[in-house]
Amino acid sequence: MTIKNIILDLGGVILNIDFQRTYTAFRDLGACNLEKLYSANSQDSVFEDFELGKISADFFRATVKNKLAMAATDSQFDQAWNAMILDLPESRLDFIRLLKKKYKLFLLSNANQIHIDKVLQICQVTYGYNPFQSYFDNYYFSNIIGKRKPDANAFLHVLEESKIQAQETLFIDDTMQNIQSAQNMGLNVAHVERNNPAWKSIHLLS
């Protein structure tokens, strides 16, 4: 069936990220075990709760500081937490503009308020506008919709709210767990290398 819609991940696909930078930043603040609590594939419940919008940024900071026995101001914490966020290359926005001419575009991201604020700040400083509002038919952040990948309900939420069909939709992500879940939901999928999506090589988009 013809692809009419594309659902894109944010971190590692559109936005460059590096978890190691946050691990290093936390170690510099005296917290040496963040890797045991938080990674791309597994997370302590406080990180999941923050990505699901169940807890506030203040509660998240306090809980993580307590778990890691770290002494840091909120500003220091946020700077370390945001260290993983790198840049949003203009070349990817250019390609998204091209996709927009042919497909309905949607964004589905496991996100939290601290990171979202930072990403929007980067977009404003670098480009002077919000590309999510400009190029996507709709965008879904986990902390807003209360559902996160790889939960099937996250994909179902996008399909139902956007009134699109799974078999007509391509999902692009850099995490295999999310890819497998989307595939189980009947979506077409493309697993890409983190920070090097090479979308133009994906045969469905040629």
Tab-separated table of C-alpha atoms in Angstrom:
chain	number	residue	atom	x	y	z
A	1	MET	CA	0.000	0.000	0.000
A	2	THR	CA	1.194	3.528	-0.746
A	3	ILE	CA	2.830	5.438	2.100
A	4	LYS	CA	0.865	8.610	2.839
A	5	ASN	CA	2.113	9.479	6.324
A	6	ILE	CA	5.432	9.518	8.159
A	7	ILE	CA	5.919	9.476	11.929
A	8	LEU	CA	9.375	10.660	12.949
A	9	ASP	CA	11.257	10.293	16.193
A	10	LEU	CA	13.056	13.399	17.480
A	11	GLY	CA	16.219	12.548	19.427
A	12	GLY	CA	18.799	10.745	17.314
A	13	VAL	CA	16.742	11.142	14.147
A	14	ILE	CA	16.071	14.869	13.730
A	15	LEU	CA	17.994	16.142	16.736
A	16	ASN	CA	21.543	14.984	17.471
A	17	ILE	CA	21.946	13.574	20.983
A	18	ASP	CA	24.743	12.030	23.042
A	19	PHE	CA	23.861	10.323	26.325
A	20	GLN	CA	27.538	10.131	27.274
A	21	ARG	CA	27.723	13.916	27.574
A	22	THR	CA	25.062	13.875	30.286
A	23	TYR	CA	26.758	10.987	32.098
A	24	THR	CA	29.991	12.994	32.082
A	25	ALA	CA	28.253	16.177	33.235
A	26	PHE	CA	26.622	14.342	36.132
A	27	ARG	CA	29.956	12.799	37.129
A	28	ASP	CA	31.427	16.298	37.182
A	29	LEU	CA	28.734	17.156	39.733
A	30	GLY	CA	29.660	14.160	41.867
A	31	ALA	CA	26.994	11.736	40.614
A	32	CYS	CA	28.707	8.655	39.198
A	33	ASN	CA	25.919	6.145	38.647
A	34	LEU	CA	23.440	7.810	36.299
A	35	GLU	CA	24.105	5.100	33.691
A	36	LYS	CA	22.557	2.537	36.039
A	37	LEU	CA	19.349	4.559	36.248
A	38	TYR	CA	18.994	5.984	32.753
A	39	SER	CA	19.880	4.831	29.236
A	40	ALA	CA	18.321	4.676	25.783
A	41	ASN	CA	16.912	1.200	26.453
A	42	SER	CA	16.086	1.146	30.163
A	43	GLN	CA	15.164	3.695	32.810
A	44	ASP	CA	14.401	3.970	36.493
A	45	SER	CA	10.731	4.694	37.141
A	46	VAL	CA	11.346	8.368	37.993
A	47	PHE	CA	12.605	9.003	34.456
A	48	GLU	CA	9.618	7.218	32.944
A	49	ASP	CA	7.235	9.135	35.194
A	50	PHE	CA	8.817	12.416	34.096
A	51	GLU	CA	8.486	11.423	30.433
A	52	LEU	CA	4.847	10.523	31.050
A	53	GLY	CA	4.105	13.881	32.652
A	54	LYS	CA	3.224	12.248	35.970
A	55	ILE	CA	5.643	14.326	38.029
A	56	SER	CA	6.852	17.925	37.966
A	57	ALA	CA	10.332	19.075	37.020
A	58	ASP	CA	10.945	20.050	40.657
A	59	PHE	CA	9.994	16.588	41.913
A	60	PHE	CA	12.118	14.965	39.190
A	61	ARG	CA	15.183	17.006	40.105
A	62	ALA	CA	14.794	16.354	43.826
A	63	THR	CA	14.277	12.623	43.352
A	64	VAL	CA	17.235	12.136	41.023
A	65	LYS	CA	19.485	14.217	43.269
A	66	ASN	CA	18.464	12.029	46.196
A	67	LYS	CA	18.985	8.759	44.293
A	68	LEU	CA	22.441	9.857	43.156
A	69	ALA	CA	23.387	11.593	46.424
A	70	MET	CA	24.357	14.684	44.477
A	71	ALA	CA	24.557	18.280	45.632
A	72	ALA	CA	23.695	20.586	42.746
A	73	THR	CA	21.576	23.639	42.142
A	74	ASP	CA	18.580	23.322	39.843
A	75	SER	CA	20.479	25.292	37.219
A	76	GLN	CA	23.484	22.963	37.437
A	77	PHE	CA	21.197	19.942	37.275
A	78	ASP	CA	19.372	21.216	34.192
A	79	GLN	CA	22.608	22.065	32.441
A	80	ALA	CA	23.919	18.541	33.057
A	81	TRP	CA	20.599	16.930	32.105
A	82	ASN	CA	20.505	18.938	28.878
A	83	ALA	CA	24.128	18.168	28.004
A	84	MET	CA	22.965	15.233	25.857
A	85	ILE	CA	21.146	17.619	23.503
A	86	LEU	CA	23.468	18.654	20.683
A	87	ASP	CA	22.110	20.363	17.561
A	88	LEU	CA	19.372	20.209	14.961
A	89	PRO	CA	21.139	20.266	11.568
A	90	GLU	CA	19.631	22.461	8.892
A	91	SER	CA	20.126	19.650	6.370
A	92	ARG	CA	17.536	17.579	8.232
A	93	LEU	CA	15.069	20.428	8.263
A	94	ASP	CA	15.654	20.796	4.521
A	95	PHE	CA	14.789	17.138	4.006
A	96	ILE	CA	11.721	17.437	6.228
A	97	ARG	CA	10.566	20.314	4.028
A	98	LEU	CA	10.863	18.020	1.014
A	99	LEU	CA	8.943	15.246	2.763
A	100	LYS	CA	6.225	17.735	3.697
A	101	LYS	CA	5.428	18.237	0.017
A	102	LYS	CA	4.495	14.571	-0.410
A	103	TYR	CA	3.504	13.182	2.989
A	104	LYS	CA	1.612	14.081	6.123
A	105	LEU	CA	4.262	14.392	8.823
A	106	PHE	CA	3.981	13.602	12.516
A	107	LEU	CA	6.450	13.655	15.383
A	108	LEU	CA	6.361	11.139	18.242
A	109	SER	CA	8.981	11.632	20.932
A	110	ASN	CA	9.644	10.332	24.418
A	111	ALA	CA	10.293	13.698	25.995
A	112	ASN	CA	10.253	15.667	29.218
A	113	GLN	CA	9.636	19.319	29.955
A	114	ILE	CA	13.258	20.220	30.725
A	115	HIS	CA	14.452	18.781	27.416
A	116	ILE	CA	11.572	20.258	25.416
A	117	ASP	CA	12.319	23.728	26.770
A	118	LYS	CA	15.974	23.327	25.780
A	119	VAL	CA	15.192	22.060	22.275
A	120	LEU	CA	12.774	24.922	21.626
A	121	GLN	CA	15.408	27.362	22.870
A	122	ILE	CA	17.956	25.892	20.437
A	123	CYS	CA	15.464	26.166	17.575
A	124	GLN	CA	14.651	29.770	18.418
A	125	VAL	CA	18.294	30.812	18.732
A	126	THR	CA	19.426	28.898	15.630
A	127	TYR	CA	16.482	29.354	13.266
A	128	GLY	CA	14.168	31.893	14.856
A	129	TYR	CA	11.075	29.666	14.719
A	130	ASN	CA	9.532	26.410	15.956
A	131	PRO	CA	10.067	23.788	13.209
A	132	PHE	CA	7.625	21.382	14.829
A	133	GLN	CA	4.775	23.823	14.329
A	134	SER	CA	5.990	24.745	10.859
A	135	TYR	CA	6.547	21.336	9.272
A	136	PHE	CA	4.475	18.744	11.127
A	137	ASP	CA	0.750	18.151	10.842
A	138	ASN	CA	0.898	17.348	14.536
A	139	TYR	CA	3.552	16.536	17.107
A	140	TYR	CA	3.226	14.310	20.134
A	141	PHE	CA	5.471	14.496	23.186
A	142	SER	CA	5.115	11.665	25.696
A	143	ASN	CA	4.857	13.986	28.684
A	144	ILE	CA	1.876	15.705	27.052
A	145	ILE	CA	-0.044	12.655	25.813
A	146	GLY	CA	0.811	10.496	28.845
A	147	LYS	CA	2.077	7.633	26.698
A	148	ARG	CA	5.603	6.718	25.645
A	149	LYS	CA	7.278	4.406	23.184
A	150	PRO	CA	7.530	1.434	22.956
A	151	ASP	CA	4.050	1.193	24.518
A	152	ALA	CA	1.615	0.284	21.750
A	153	ASN	CA	-0.807	2.862	23.130
A	154	ALA	CA	1.582	5.648	22.118
A	155	PHE	CA	1.343	4.607	18.472
A	156	LEU	CA	-2.392	4.004	18.751
A	157	HIS	CA	-2.833	7.523	20.130
A	158	VAL	CA	-1.117	9.057	17.101
A	159	LEU	CA	-3.025	6.901	14.619
A	160	GLU	CA	-6.419	7.586	16.171
A	161	GLU	CA	-5.991	11.294	16.881
A	162	SER	CA	-4.458	11.959	13.475
A	163	LYS	CA	-7.028	9.734	11.735
A	164	ILE	CA	-4.381	7.874	9.735
A	165	GLN	CA	-4.035	4.194	8.863
A	166	ALA	CA	-1.107	2.106	10.119
A	167	GLN	CA	-0.601	0.392	6.763
A	168	GLU	CA	-0.275	3.787	5.056
A	169	THR	CA	2.222	5.079	7.602
A	170	LEU	CA	6.009	4.843	7.902
A	171	PHE	CA	7.627	5.125	11.339
A	172	ILE	CA	11.287	6.174	11.555
A	173	ASP	CA	13.218	5.685	14.801
A	174	ASP	CA	16.734	4.917	16.031
A	175	THR	CA	15.710	2.523	18.842
A	176	MET	CA	14.940	-1.076	17.935
A	177	GLN	CA	12.448	-1.550	20.795
A	178	ASN	CA	10.315	1.223	19.335
A	179	ILE	CA	10.663	-0.123	15.809
A	180	GLN	CA	9.525	-3.592	16.854
A	181	SER	CA	6.524	-2.222	18.731
A	182	ALA	CA	5.460	-0.079	15.771
A	183	GLN	CA	5.836	-3.036	13.435
A	184	ASN	CA	3.628	-5.109	15.719
A	185	MET	CA	1.018	-2.363	15.376
A	186	GLY	CA	1.036	-2.780	11.601
A	187	LEU	CA	3.116	0.275	10.729
A	188	ASN	CA	5.809	0.255	8.086
A	189	VAL	CA	9.131	0.906	9.792
A	190	ALA	CA	12.651	2.137	9.122
A	191	HIS	CA	15.336	1.690	11.758
A	192	VAL	CA	18.067	4.308	11.337
A	193	GLU	CA	21.469	4.827	12.904
A	194	ARG	CA	21.444	7.314	15.775
A	195	ASN	CA	22.503	10.817	14.662
A	196	ASN	CA	23.004	9.525	11.108
A	197	PRO	CA	19.524	8.758	9.787
A	198	ALA	CA	20.422	8.828	6.061
A	199	TRP	CA	16.716	9.153	5.210
A	200	LYS	CA	17.418	9.577	1.525
A	201	SER	CA	18.655	5.999	1.365
A	202	ILE	CA	15.375	4.608	2.709
A	203	HIS	CA	13.799	2.973	-0.312
A	204	LEU	CA	10.237	3.851	0.683
A	205	LEU	CA	11.127	7.531	0.375
A	206	SER	CA	12.879	7.368	-2.984
